[in-house]
Coordinates of C-alpha atoms in Angstrom, one line a residue:
M1 CA -168.1 -103.7 -92.3
T2 CA -169.7 -102.3 -95.5
V3 CA -167.6 -103.0 -98.6
L4 CA -168.9 -100.0 -100.5
S5 CA -171.8 -97.6 -100.0
V6 CA -172.9 -94.4 -101.6
E7 CA -175.6 -92.0 -100.3
N8 CA -177.1 -89.1 -102.4
L9 CA -174.0 -88.8 -104.4
E10 CA -173.7 -85.9 -106.9
K11 CA -171.0 -84.6 -109.2
R12 CA -171.6 -81.6 -111.5
F13 CA -169.5 -80.2 -114.4
V14 CA -169.9 -77.4 -116.9
G15 CA -170.9 -79.2 -120.2
P16 CA -169.3 -78.4 -123.6
D17 CA -172.3 -76.1 -124.3
G18 CA -171.6 -74.1 -121.2
R19 CA -174.6 -75.4 -119.3
P20 CA -174.5 -77.3 -116.0
L21 CA -174.2 -81.1 -116.4
R22 CA -175.0 -83.6 -113.7
A23 CA -172.6 -86.4 -114.5
V24 CA -173.6 -88.3 -111.3
D25 CA -177.1 -87.4 -110.1
D26 CA -178.3 -88.3 -106.6
L27 CA -176.9 -91.9 -106.5
S28 CA -177.5 -94.2 -103.5
F29 CA -176.6 -97.9 -103.3
E30 CA -174.8 -100.4 -101.1
L31 CA -172.8 -103.4 -102.3
P32 CA -173.9 -106.7 -100.5
E33 CA -171.2 -108.7 -98.8
E34 CA -171.6 -111.7 -101.1
A35 CA -171.0 -109.8 -104.4
R36 CA -167.5 -110.4 -105.8
L37 CA -167.8 -109.3 -109.4
I38 CA -169.9 -106.0 -109.7
T39 CA -170.6 -104.5 -113.1
I40 CA -171.6 -100.9 -113.7
A41 CA -173.2 -100.9 -117.1
G42 CA -174.5 -98.1 -119.3
P43 CA -173.8 -96.1 -122.5
D44 CA -171.1 -93.6 -123.0
G45 CA -172.0 -90.4 -121.1
A46 CA -174.0 -92.4 -118.4
G47 CA -171.6 -91.3 -115.7
K48 CA -169.8 -94.6 -115.1
S49 CA -166.2 -93.2 -115.3
T50 CA -167.1 -90.2 -113.1
L51 CA -168.6 -92.5 -110.5
L52 CA -165.5 -94.7 -110.5
R53 CA -163.2 -91.7 -110.1
L54 CA -165.3 -90.5 -107.2
L55 CA -165.1 -94.0 -105.6
V56 CA -161.3 -94.1 -105.8
G57 CA -160.9 -90.5 -104.6
L58 CA -159.7 -88.9 -107.9
L59 CA -162.7 -86.6 -107.8
T60 CA -164.4 -84.8 -104.9
P61 CA -168.2 -85.1 -104.8
D62 CA -170.4 -82.0 -104.8
A63 CA -172.8 -83.6 -102.5
G64 CA -173.4 -87.0 -100.8
K65 CA -171.3 -89.5 -99.0
I66 CA -169.0 -92.4 -100.0
S67 CA -167.7 -95.2 -97.8
V68 CA -165.1 -97.6 -99.2
L69 CA -164.1 -100.4 -96.9
G70 CA -165.4 -98.3 -94.1
L71 CA -163.3 -95.2 -95.0
S72 CA -163.6 -92.1 -97.1
P73 CA -161.9 -92.6 -100.6
D74 CA -159.3 -89.9 -99.9
K75 CA -157.9 -91.6 -96.8
A76 CA -154.2 -92.6 -97.1
S77 CA -154.9 -95.8 -95.1
L78 CA -156.8 -97.1 -98.2
S79 CA -153.5 -97.2 -100.2
G80 CA -152.8 -100.8 -101.1
R81 CA -156.3 -101.9 -100.1
T82 CA -157.8 -100.6 -103.4
G83 CA -156.6 -100.7 -107.0
F84 CA -157.6 -98.7 -110.1
M85 CA -157.1 -99.2 -113.8
P86 CA -158.3 -96.2 -115.8
Q87 CA -159.9 -96.6 -119.2
K88 CA -156.7 -95.3 -120.9
F89 CA -154.2 -97.3 -118.9
G90 CA -150.7 -95.7 -119.0
L91 CA -148.5 -98.4 -120.4
Y92 CA -145.0 -97.5 -121.4
E93 CA -145.2 -98.2 -125.1
E94 CA -141.4 -98.2 -125.6
L95 CA -140.9 -100.7 -122.9
T96 CA -141.4 -104.5 -123.3
V97 CA -144.1 -106.4 -121.7
L98 CA -141.8 -107.6 -118.9
E99 CA -140.2 -104.2 -118.5
N100 CA -143.7 -102.7 -118.0
L101 CA -144.5 -105.3 -115.3
E102 CA -141.2 -104.6 -113.6
T103 CA -141.9 -100.9 -113.6
F104 CA -145.4 -101.2 -112.2
A105 CA -144.2 -103.8 -109.6
A106 CA -141.7 -101.3 -108.3
L107 CA -144.4 -98.6 -108.2
R108 CA -146.8 -100.9 -106.3
G109 CA -144.2 -101.9 -103.8
V110 CA -144.0 -105.6 -104.8
P111 CA -141.0 -107.2 -103.0
K112 CA -138.2 -108.0 -105.5
A113 CA -137.9 -111.5 -104.3
E114 CA -141.6 -112.2 -105.0
A115 CA -141.8 -110.3 -108.3
P116 CA -140.6 -113.0 -110.8
A117 CA -143.0 -115.6 -109.5
R118 CA -145.9 -113.1 -109.7
F119 CA -144.9 -112.1 -113.2
E120 CA -144.9 -115.8 -114.3
E121 CA -148.3 -116.3 -112.8
L122 CA -149.9 -113.3 -114.4
L123 CA -148.3 -113.8 -117.8
A124 CA -149.8 -117.3 -117.8
L125 CA -153.1 -116.1 -116.6
T126 CA -153.4 -113.4 -119.2
G127 CA -152.0 -115.4 -122.1
L128 CA -149.0 -113.1 -122.5
A129 CA -146.4 -115.8 -121.7
G130 CA -144.1 -115.8 -124.7
F131 CA -144.5 -112.1 -125.4
E132 CA -142.3 -110.9 -122.6
A133 CA -139.8 -109.3 -125.0
R134 CA -142.4 -107.6 -127.2
R135 CA -142.6 -103.9 -127.0
A136 CA -146.0 -102.8 -125.5
G137 CA -146.6 -100.4 -128.4
A138 CA -146.5 -103.3 -130.8
L139 CA -149.2 -105.3 -129.0
S140 CA -152.8 -105.6 -130.3
G141 CA -155.6 -103.7 -128.5
G142 CA -156.7 -106.8 -126.6
M143 CA -153.2 -107.7 -125.5
K144 CA -152.6 -104.1 -124.3
Q145 CA -155.8 -104.4 -122.2
K146 CA -154.7 -107.7 -120.7
L147 CA -151.2 -106.3 -119.9
G148 CA -153.0 -103.4 -118.1
V149 CA -155.1 -105.8 -116.1
A150 CA -151.9 -107.8 -115.3
A151 CA -150.2 -104.7 -114.0
S152 CA -153.3 -103.9 -111.9
L153 CA -153.2 -107.4 -110.4
L154 CA -149.5 -107.2 -109.4
A155 CA -150.7 -106.4 -105.9
T156 CA -153.8 -108.0 -104.6
P157 CA -156.1 -105.2 -103.3
E158 CA -159.3 -106.0 -101.4
L159 CA -161.3 -103.9 -104.0
L160 CA -160.2 -103.4 -107.6
F161 CA -161.8 -100.8 -109.9
L162 CA -161.5 -101.2 -113.6
D163 CA -162.9 -98.6 -116.0
E164 CA -164.0 -100.1 -119.3
P165 CA -161.2 -102.7 -119.5
T166 CA -162.9 -104.3 -122.6
V167 CA -163.5 -101.2 -124.7
G168 CA -162.5 -101.9 -128.3
V169 CA -161.7 -105.5 -127.4
D170 CA -162.8 -108.5 -129.4
P171 CA -165.1 -111.2 -127.9
L172 CA -162.3 -113.7 -127.4
S173 CA -160.2 -111.2 -125.4
R174 CA -163.3 -110.1 -123.5
R175 CA -164.0 -113.6 -122.4
E176 CA -160.4 -114.1 -121.4
L177 CA -160.4 -110.9 -119.3
K178 CA -163.6 -111.9 -117.6
N179 CA -162.1 -115.3 -116.7
I180 CA -158.9 -113.7 -115.4
L181 CA -160.9 -111.5 -113.0
R182 CA -163.2 -114.3 -111.9
T183 CA -160.3 -116.6 -111.3
R184 CA -158.3 -114.0 -109.3
S185 CA -161.4 -113.1 -107.3
D186 CA -162.1 -116.7 -106.4
E187 CA -158.5 -117.4 -105.4
T188 CA -157.9 -114.2 -103.3
G189 CA -161.3 -113.0 -102.2
M190 CA -160.7 -109.7 -104.0
R191 CA -163.8 -107.9 -105.1
V192 CA -163.8 -106.3 -108.6
V193 CA -165.9 -103.4 -109.8
V194 CA -166.0 -103.1 -113.6
T195 CA -167.6 -100.5 -115.9
T196 CA -168.8 -101.4 -119.4
S197 CA -171.0 -100.1 -122.2
N198 CA -171.5 -103.7 -123.5
L199 CA -174.6 -105.0 -121.9
P200 CA -173.9 -108.8 -122.5
E201 CA -170.9 -108.4 -120.2
A202 CA -173.3 -107.9 -117.3
E203 CA -174.9 -111.3 -117.7
E204 CA -172.5 -113.1 -115.4
A205 CA -171.9 -110.5 -112.8
D206 CA -172.9 -111.0 -109.1
L207 CA -174.5 -107.6 -109.1
V208 CA -175.3 -105.1 -111.8
L209 CA -175.8 -101.3 -111.5
L210 CA -177.5 -99.9 -114.7
M211 CA -176.8 -96.3 -115.3
D212 CA -178.1 -93.7 -117.8
K213 CA -177.6 -89.9 -117.9
G214 CA -176.0 -89.8 -114.5
R215 CA -178.8 -91.7 -112.7
L216 CA -179.2 -95.3 -111.5
L217 CA -181.9 -97.2 -113.5
D218 CA -181.5 -100.4 -111.5
V219 CA -179.4 -102.2 -108.9
A220 CA -180.0 -106.0 -108.9
T221 CA -178.6 -109.4 -109.6
P222 CA -178.9 -110.3 -113.3
E223 CA -181.4 -113.0 -112.4
A224 CA -183.7 -110.7 -110.5
A225 CA -183.5 -108.0 -113.1
R226 CA -184.4 -110.4 -116.0
R227 CA -187.2 -112.0 -114.0
R228 CA -189.2 -108.7 -114.2
L229 CA -189.6 -109.1 -117.9
S230 CA -191.4 -112.4 -117.8
R231 CA -193.8 -112.9 -120.8
R232 CA -192.4 -109.8 -122.5
T233 CA -189.6 -111.2 -124.6
F234 CA -190.2 -113.4 -127.7
L235 CA -188.5 -114.8 -130.8
L236 CA -190.2 -114.4 -134.1
R237 CA -189.4 -116.9 -136.9
A238 CA -190.7 -116.8 -140.5
A239 CA -193.0 -119.7 -141.2
N240 CA -191.5 -119.8 -144.7
P241 CA -187.6 -119.7 -144.6
E242 CA -187.7 -117.6 -147.8
D243 CA -189.5 -114.8 -145.9
A244 CA -186.8 -114.6 -143.2
E245 CA -185.2 -111.4 -144.5
T246 CA -188.6 -109.8 -145.1
L247 CA -189.6 -110.6 -141.5
T248 CA -186.3 -109.3 -140.0
R249 CA -186.2 -106.0 -141.9
G250 CA -189.9 -105.4 -141.6
A251 CA -189.8 -105.9 -137.8
L252 CA -187.1 -103.4 -137.3
D253 CA -189.5 -100.6 -138.3
L254 CA -192.3 -101.7 -136.0
V255 CA -190.9 -100.3 -132.9
N256 CA -191.8 -97.4 -130.6
A257 CA -188.9 -95.3 -131.8
E258 CA -190.4 -95.3 -135.3
M259 CA -194.1 -95.5 -134.6
G260 CA -194.8 -94.3 -131.1
E261 CA -197.1 -96.0 -128.7
D262 CA -199.0 -97.9 -131.5
A263 CA -195.9 -100.0 -132.3
P264 CA -196.2 -103.7 -131.8
F265 CA -192.6 -103.8 -130.2
L266 CA -190.6 -101.7 -127.9
D267 CA -187.5 -103.2 -129.4
A268 CA -186.6 -105.6 -132.3
S269 CA -183.2 -107.0 -133.3
P270 CA -182.1 -109.9 -135.4
K271 CA -181.0 -112.9 -133.4
A272 CA -180.1 -116.5 -134.4
D273 CA -182.6 -117.6 -137.0
G274 CA -185.3 -115.0 -136.2
V275 CA -186.0 -111.6 -134.6
A276 CA -185.8 -111.0 -130.9
V277 CA -188.5 -108.6 -129.7
L278 CA -189.3 -106.9 -126.4
L279 CA -192.9 -105.8 -125.7
A280 CA -193.9 -102.8 -123.5
C281 CA -196.2 -105.1 -121.5
E282 CA -197.0 -108.8 -121.1
S283 CA -198.5 -110.7 -123.9
R284 CA -199.5 -114.2 -125.0
P285 CA -197.7 -115.7 -128.1
E286 CA -201.0 -116.1 -130.1
D287 CA -201.9 -112.4 -129.4
L288 CA -198.5 -111.2 -130.5
R289 CA -198.6 -113.3 -133.7
A290 CA -202.0 -111.8 -134.6
K291 CA -200.7 -108.3 -133.9
A292 CA -197.5 -108.8 -136.0
T293 CA -199.4 -110.2 -138.9
A294 CA -201.9 -107.3 -138.8
A295 CA -198.8 -105.0 -139.0
G296 CA -197.9 -106.5 -142.3
L297 CA -195.2 -109.1 -141.4
P298 CA -195.3 -112.4 -143.2
A299 CA -196.6 -115.6 -141.7
L300 CA -194.5 -116.4 -138.6
T301 CA -194.2 -118.4 -135.4
V302 CA -193.8 -116.9 -131.9
A303 CA -191.9 -118.5 -129.0
E304 CA -191.0 -117.1 -125.6
R305 CA -187.3 -116.5 -125.1
P306 CA -185.3 -115.8 -121.9
P307 CA -184.8 -112.1 -121.2
L308 CA -181.3 -110.6 -121.4
M309 CA -179.7 -107.7 -119.6
E310 CA -179.9 -105.8 -122.8
D311 CA -183.7 -106.2 -122.6
V312 CA -183.6 -104.9 -119.0
Y313 CA -181.7 -101.8 -120.1
V314 CA -184.0 -101.2 -123.1
D315 CA -187.1 -101.5 -120.9
A316 CA -185.7 -98.9 -118.4
A317 CA -184.1 -96.4 -120.8
F318 CA -186.0 -96.4 -124.1
S319 CA -188.7 -93.9 -124.7
R320 CA -192.1 -95.1 -125.7
E321 CA -192.6 -92.2 -128.0
A322 CA -191.5 -91.9 -131.7
S323 CA -188.1 -90.3 -131.9
A324 CA -185.9 -92.0 -134.5
H325 CA -187.6 -92.0 -137.9
F326 CA -185.2 -91.9 -140.8
S327 CA -186.1 -91.1 -144.4
A328 CA -183.2 -92.3 -146.5
P329 CA -181.7 -89.8 -149.1
K330 CA -182.6 -90.4 -152.7
V331 CA -179.5 -92.4 -153.5
D332 CA -179.1 -93.5 -157.1
A333 CA -176.8 -96.6 -156.7
G334 CA -174.8 -97.8 -159.7
S335 CA -175.8 -100.6 -162.0
E336 CA -173.0 -103.0 -161.2
D337 CA -174.2 -106.4 -159.7
V338 CA -170.8 -106.9 -158.1
V339 CA -169.5 -103.7 -156.5
I340 CA -166.3 -105.0 -154.8
E341 CA -164.0 -107.7 -155.9
A342 CA -160.9 -108.6 -153.9
E343 CA -158.7 -111.1 -155.7
G344 CA -155.8 -112.7 -153.8
I345 CA -155.0 -109.5 -151.8
S346 CA -152.3 -109.5 -149.2
R347 CA -150.5 -106.9 -147.2
R348 CA -147.0 -107.1 -145.6
F349 CA -145.3 -104.8 -143.2
G350 CA -141.7 -105.7 -143.4
N351 CA -141.5 -109.4 -142.5
F352 CA -145.0 -109.4 -140.9
T353 CA -147.9 -110.5 -143.0
A354 CA -151.1 -108.7 -141.8
V355 CA -153.4 -110.1 -144.5
A356 CA -152.6 -113.2 -146.6
D357 CA -154.1 -114.2 -150.0
T358 CA -157.7 -113.1 -149.4
S359 CA -160.4 -113.2 -152.0
F360 CA -164.1 -112.3 -151.9
T361 CA -166.9 -110.4 -153.7
V362 CA -169.6 -108.0 -152.4
K363 CA -172.8 -107.6 -154.3
K364 CA -174.8 -104.4 -154.8
G365 CA -177.0 -103.5 -151.8
E366 CA -175.3 -106.1 -149.6
I367 CA -174.4 -105.5 -145.9
F368 CA -171.1 -107.1 -145.7
G369 CA -169.1 -107.5 -142.4
L370 CA -165.4 -107.9 -141.6
L371 CA -165.0 -109.5 -138.2
G372 CA -162.1 -110.9 -136.2
P373 CA -160.1 -110.7 -133.0
N374 CA -157.8 -107.8 -132.3
G375 CA -154.8 -108.1 -134.7
A376 CA -156.7 -110.4 -137.1
G377 CA -156.1 -108.2 -140.2
K378 CA -159.6 -106.9 -140.6
T379 CA -158.7 -103.2 -140.3
T380 CA -155.9 -103.7 -142.8
T381 CA -158.3 -105.4 -145.2
F382 CA -160.8 -102.6 -144.6
R383 CA -158.3 -99.9 -145.4
M384 CA -157.2 -101.6 -148.6
L385 CA -160.8 -101.9 -149.8
C386 CA -161.5 -98.2 -149.4
G387 CA -158.2 -97.1 -151.0
L388 CA -156.4 -95.9 -147.8
L389 CA -153.7 -98.6 -148.1
A390 CA -152.3 -100.3 -151.2
P391 CA -152.1 -104.2 -151.2
S392 CA -148.7 -105.8 -151.4
A393 CA -150.2 -108.3 -153.8
G394 CA -153.5 -109.0 -155.5
K395 CA -156.1 -106.8 -157.1
I396 CA -159.2 -104.8 -155.9
H397 CA -162.0 -103.7 -158.2
V398 CA -164.6 -101.3 -157.0
C399 CA -167.7 -100.6 -159.1
G400 CA -165.9 -102.4 -162.0
V401 CA -162.9 -100.1 -161.8
S402 CA -159.4 -101.0 -160.7
L403 CA -158.7 -99.3 -157.4
E404 CA -155.0 -99.0 -158.3
E405 CA -155.6 -97.3 -161.6
A406 CA -158.6 -95.0 -160.9
K407 CA -158.5 -94.3 -157.1
S408 CA -160.0 -90.8 -157.4
E409 CA -163.0 -92.0 -159.6
V410 CA -163.7 -94.8 -157.0
R411 CA -163.5 -92.4 -154.0
S412 CA -166.2 -90.3 -155.5
R413 CA -168.6 -93.2 -155.1
I414 CA -167.8 -94.2 -151.5
G415 CA -168.6 -92.7 -148.1
Y416 CA -166.6 -93.4 -144.9
V417 CA -167.4 -93.2 -141.2
A418 CA -164.4 -93.8 -138.9
Q419 CA -164.5 -95.0 -135.4
K420 CA -162.9 -91.7 -134.3
F421 CA -165.0 -89.3 -136.3
S422 CA -163.0 -87.3 -138.8
L423 CA -164.8 -84.0 -137.9
Y424 CA -163.4 -80.5 -137.6
E425 CA -164.1 -79.6 -133.9
K426 CA -163.7 -75.8 -134.3
L427 CA -166.2 -75.7 -137.2
T428 CA -170.0 -75.6 -136.8
V429 CA -172.2 -78.5 -137.9
R430 CA -173.2 -76.5 -141.0
Q431 CA -169.6 -75.6 -141.8
N432 CA -168.5 -79.2 -141.4
L433 CA -171.1 -80.4 -143.8
D434 CA -170.3 -77.6 -146.3
Y435 CA -166.6 -78.6 -146.1
F436 CA -167.2 -82.3 -146.6
G437 CA -169.6 -81.5 -149.5
R438 CA -167.0 -79.5 -151.3
S439 CA -164.5 -82.2 -150.7
Y440 CA -166.9 -84.6 -152.5
G441 CA -167.2 -82.2 -155.4
L442 CA -170.6 -80.6 -154.5
W443 CA -171.0 -76.9 -155.3
G444 CA -173.6 -74.1 -155.5
R445 CA -177.3 -74.9 -155.2
R446 CA -176.6 -78.7 -155.2
L447 CA -174.4 -78.3 -152.2
R448 CA -176.9 -76.1 -150.3
E449 CA -179.7 -78.6 -151.0
R450 CA -177.6 -81.6 -149.8
V451 CA -176.6 -79.8 -146.6
T452 CA -180.2 -78.8 -145.9
E453 CA -181.2 -82.4 -146.6
A454 CA -178.6 -83.8 -144.2
I455 CA -179.6 -81.5 -141.4
E456 CA -183.2 -82.5 -141.7
L457 CA -182.6 -86.3 -142.1
F458 CA -180.3 -86.5 -139.2
R459 CA -182.2 -84.1 -136.9
L460 CA -179.3 -81.7 -136.6
A461 CA -181.3 -78.5 -136.8
P462 CA -180.9 -77.7 -133.1
Y463 CA -177.1 -77.9 -133.5
A464 CA -176.7 -76.4 -137.0
N465 CA -174.7 -73.4 -135.8
E466 CA -173.0 -75.0 -132.8
R467 CA -169.3 -75.7 -132.9
T468 CA -168.7 -79.4 -133.2
D469 CA -166.6 -79.7 -130.1
R470 CA -169.6 -78.6 -128.1
L471 CA -171.9 -81.4 -129.4
P472 CA -173.0 -84.4 -127.4
L473 CA -171.5 -87.7 -128.6
G474 CA -174.7 -88.8 -130.2
A475 CA -175.0 -85.6 -132.3
K476 CA -171.3 -86.1 -133.4
R477 CA -172.2 -89.6 -134.5
E478 CA -175.1 -88.2 -136.5
L479 CA -173.0 -85.5 -138.1
A480 CA -170.3 -88.1 -139.1
F481 CA -172.9 -90.3 -140.8
A482 CA -174.5 -87.2 -142.5
A483 CA -171.2 -86.1 -143.9
A484 CA -170.5 -89.6 -145.3
L485 CA -173.8 -89.6 -147.1
L486 CA -173.7 -86.0 -148.5
H487 CA -172.7 -87.1 -152.0
H488 CA -175.1 -90.1 -152.1
P489 CA -172.4 -92.7 -152.4
D490 CA -172.9 -96.2 -153.8
I491 CA -170.8 -97.8 -151.1
L492 CA -170.5 -97.0 -147.4
F493 CA -167.5 -98.0 -145.3
L494 CA -168.2 -98.1 -141.5
D495 CA -165.2 -98.7 -139.3
E496 CA -166.5 -99.7 -135.9
A497 CA -168.9 -96.7 -136.2
T498 CA -171.1 -98.0 -133.3
S499 CA -168.1 -98.5 -130.9
G500 CA -169.2 -97.2 -127.5
A501 CA -172.7 -96.2 -128.7
D502 CA -175.6 -97.0 -126.4
V503 CA -178.2 -99.7 -127.4
E504 CA -180.7 -97.1 -128.7
A505 CA -178.2 -95.4 -130.9
R506 CA -177.0 -98.7 -132.3
R507 CA -180.6 -99.7 -133.1
T508 CA -181.2 -96.4 -134.9
F509 CA -177.9 -96.8 -136.8
W510 CA -178.8 -100.3 -138.1
R511 CA -182.3 -99.3 -139.2
R512 CA -180.6 -96.6 -141.3
I513 CA -178.2 -99.1 -142.9
V514 CA -181.1 -101.4 -143.7
A515 CA -183.0 -98.5 -145.3
L516 CA -180.0 -97.6 -147.4
S517 CA -179.6 -101.3 -148.4
R518 CA -183.1 -101.3 -149.8
L519 CA -182.0 -98.4 -152.1
G520 CA -179.1 -100.4 -153.4
V521 CA -176.3 -98.9 -151.2
T522 CA -173.6 -101.4 -150.3
T523 CA -172.2 -101.3 -146.8
I524 CA -168.9 -102.7 -145.6
V525 CA -168.8 -102.7 -141.8
T526 CA -166.4 -103.8 -139.0
T527 CA -167.7 -104.3 -135.5
H528 CA -166.8 -105.9 -132.1
Y529 CA -170.5 -106.3 -131.2
M530 CA -171.1 -109.8 -132.3
E531 CA -174.9 -109.5 -132.3
E532 CA -174.5 -106.8 -135.0
A533 CA -173.3 -109.6 -137.3
H534 CA -176.9 -110.7 -137.6
Y535 CA -177.7 -107.5 -139.6
C536 CA -175.2 -108.5 -142.2
D537 CA -176.2 -110.4 -145.3
R538 CA -172.8 -112.1 -145.3
F539 CA -169.6 -111.6 -143.3
L540 CA -166.2 -113.1 -143.0
I541 CA -164.1 -113.9 -139.9
Q542 CA -160.4 -113.3 -140.1
D543 CA -157.6 -114.3 -137.7
R544 CA -153.9 -113.9 -138.1
G545 CA -154.4 -112.5 -141.6
R546 CA -156.4 -115.5 -142.9
V547 CA -160.1 -115.8 -143.7
L548 CA -161.5 -118.6 -141.5
I549 CA -165.1 -118.5 -142.8
L550 CA -167.3 -116.5 -145.1
G551 CA -171.1 -116.9 -145.2
T552 CA -174.5 -115.8 -144.0
P553 CA -175.1 -115.3 -140.2
D554 CA -176.9 -118.6 -140.0
E555 CA -174.2 -120.4 -141.9
V556 CA -171.5 -119.0 -139.6
R557 CA -173.4 -119.7 -136.5
R558 CA -174.0 -123.3 -137.4
A559 CA -170.3 -123.7 -138.3
G560 CA -169.5 -122.8 -134.7
A561 CA -171.9 -125.4 -133.3
T562 CA -170.5 -128.2 -131.2
P563 CA -172.1 -131.4 -129.7
G564 CA -172.1 -129.6 -126.3
N565 CA -173.6 -126.4 -127.8
P566 CA -175.7 -127.2 -130.9
E567 CA -177.4 -123.7 -131.0
P568 CA -174.6 -121.2 -130.2
T569 CA -175.0 -117.5 -130.0
M570 CA -173.1 -115.5 -132.6
E571 CA -170.4 -114.7 -130.0
E572 CA -170.1 -118.3 -129.0
A573 CA -169.8 -119.4 -132.6
F574 CA -167.2 -116.7 -133.2
I575 CA -165.0 -117.9 -130.3
E576 CA -165.4 -121.6 -131.3
I577 CA -164.4 -120.9 -134.9
V578 CA -161.3 -118.8 -133.9
E579 CA -160.1 -121.2 -131.2
H580 CA -160.6 -124.3 -133.4
S581 CA -158.6 -122.6 -136.2
R582 CA -155.8 -121.8 -133.7
E583 CA -155.7 -125.4 -132.4
E584 CA -155.5 -126.7 -136.0
A585 CA -152.8 -124.2 -137.1
P586 CA -149.2 -125.5 -137.2
S587 CA -147.1 -124.3 -134.3

């Protein structure tokens, strides 16, 4: 019996702009019998969620055929044999963890006599034991996702579909969720199909389906997909350690998106103690070194590195033509050497301490990161720094001014991009920019010049008179960034601004941040993508309200090294530092 097969599958919608949109475009694939953990990976808008809803029978295809366990998805006889967890899982927020499990157990027909033992098993498996009496609405994002997975596993279907179960979840919780699914699959024989926009999550799958713009880019095991990039992935390191930053920031501009087909690299991103590059075709290390030096990079060494699934996606999806050049606005950053100083800040909510006695400084032009697991206190710290939340104790100075005493003066010098863009959906792009410009104190000719500048810099001309709710997600992201930079701020606050963005959009985003840094603009950023920490000059990791470590990417990565893993990735270092801190903490 075929576990799952799809033949010439199509699903069309009317897009926000009124034009036809092929969310799923002529897909055909078949899952092999031996695949237990299947990952459907791709950016937001790739068609992953639409495909999953077709597979579980929530949507009807416009064309093509689907076979799930030998049956059509709409067959009643599949009930109980398949399970589905949507991206926004409907937990009952006013009920406790245990009450939610009891409710979903009743809905899934779990016998009452078997339920308590199953609850105990799943609570232990998900790390929620001890939280049975906590209200679901009071859980962190990662804990909510784990409760949703536990509810989905109350019954043991033959095939479980999970739509982006790790969205907005920190690396520690992502790893725990992956282990939960793998353990359950090994114990029961259940097959799991998971969607994700985070390419590293596909590394350990049995089979990966890469999607982009409704189409399949690849269907292969991770090993087979990576093998095709032999002799195309390299790590560049500065021969002189003092040139490391020059090498990293220079390499970011030498990519196809900026230079077109003459670029040395198809992709470049900071990794470990160097720059990971992907080439459009095979090369030898000595040839690549000569080409990089000729392009103006400092003296360097070149070593081959193993390809990643992110490289596979980049090779399949990135254009070879120039498309993302960014000319930074003429920002006149202030003269202060230290632009942010937090001294002993803390924040309490009733008896709960979200942030405890935290101190640090941020220098002009620095890219400074706030990282931590869900519920660590980084969002609370972030909101205090930009004046959205007053500290319970301690002091914050921004650009030499007390945030408590001169909040309006400080706000005129900062820009803010939220994870959920604060745009006015019923206004056009131009009207949004005009509104935000006026909010920042721009008027008359100066306002008109800044709006025109923003539309040009962020390539928003095709959408200038479109209503914002009709824009594609990428254009909304550009508009949010443009609005934050209208008044040429000294400091830019970015709250998970790349969450859910595809790899190409994130690369473009960080090239812009680096360009602004060169002009003296200071950036404070939060992110759940651990590889993005390499773009930071320094960052701190928080957990349970405390700062665990503060340093450069290399310092943090080496602090997470162990005898068994002396050269950890940033994500591995992050997990080691957090887990070690929790083991050392008094119970």
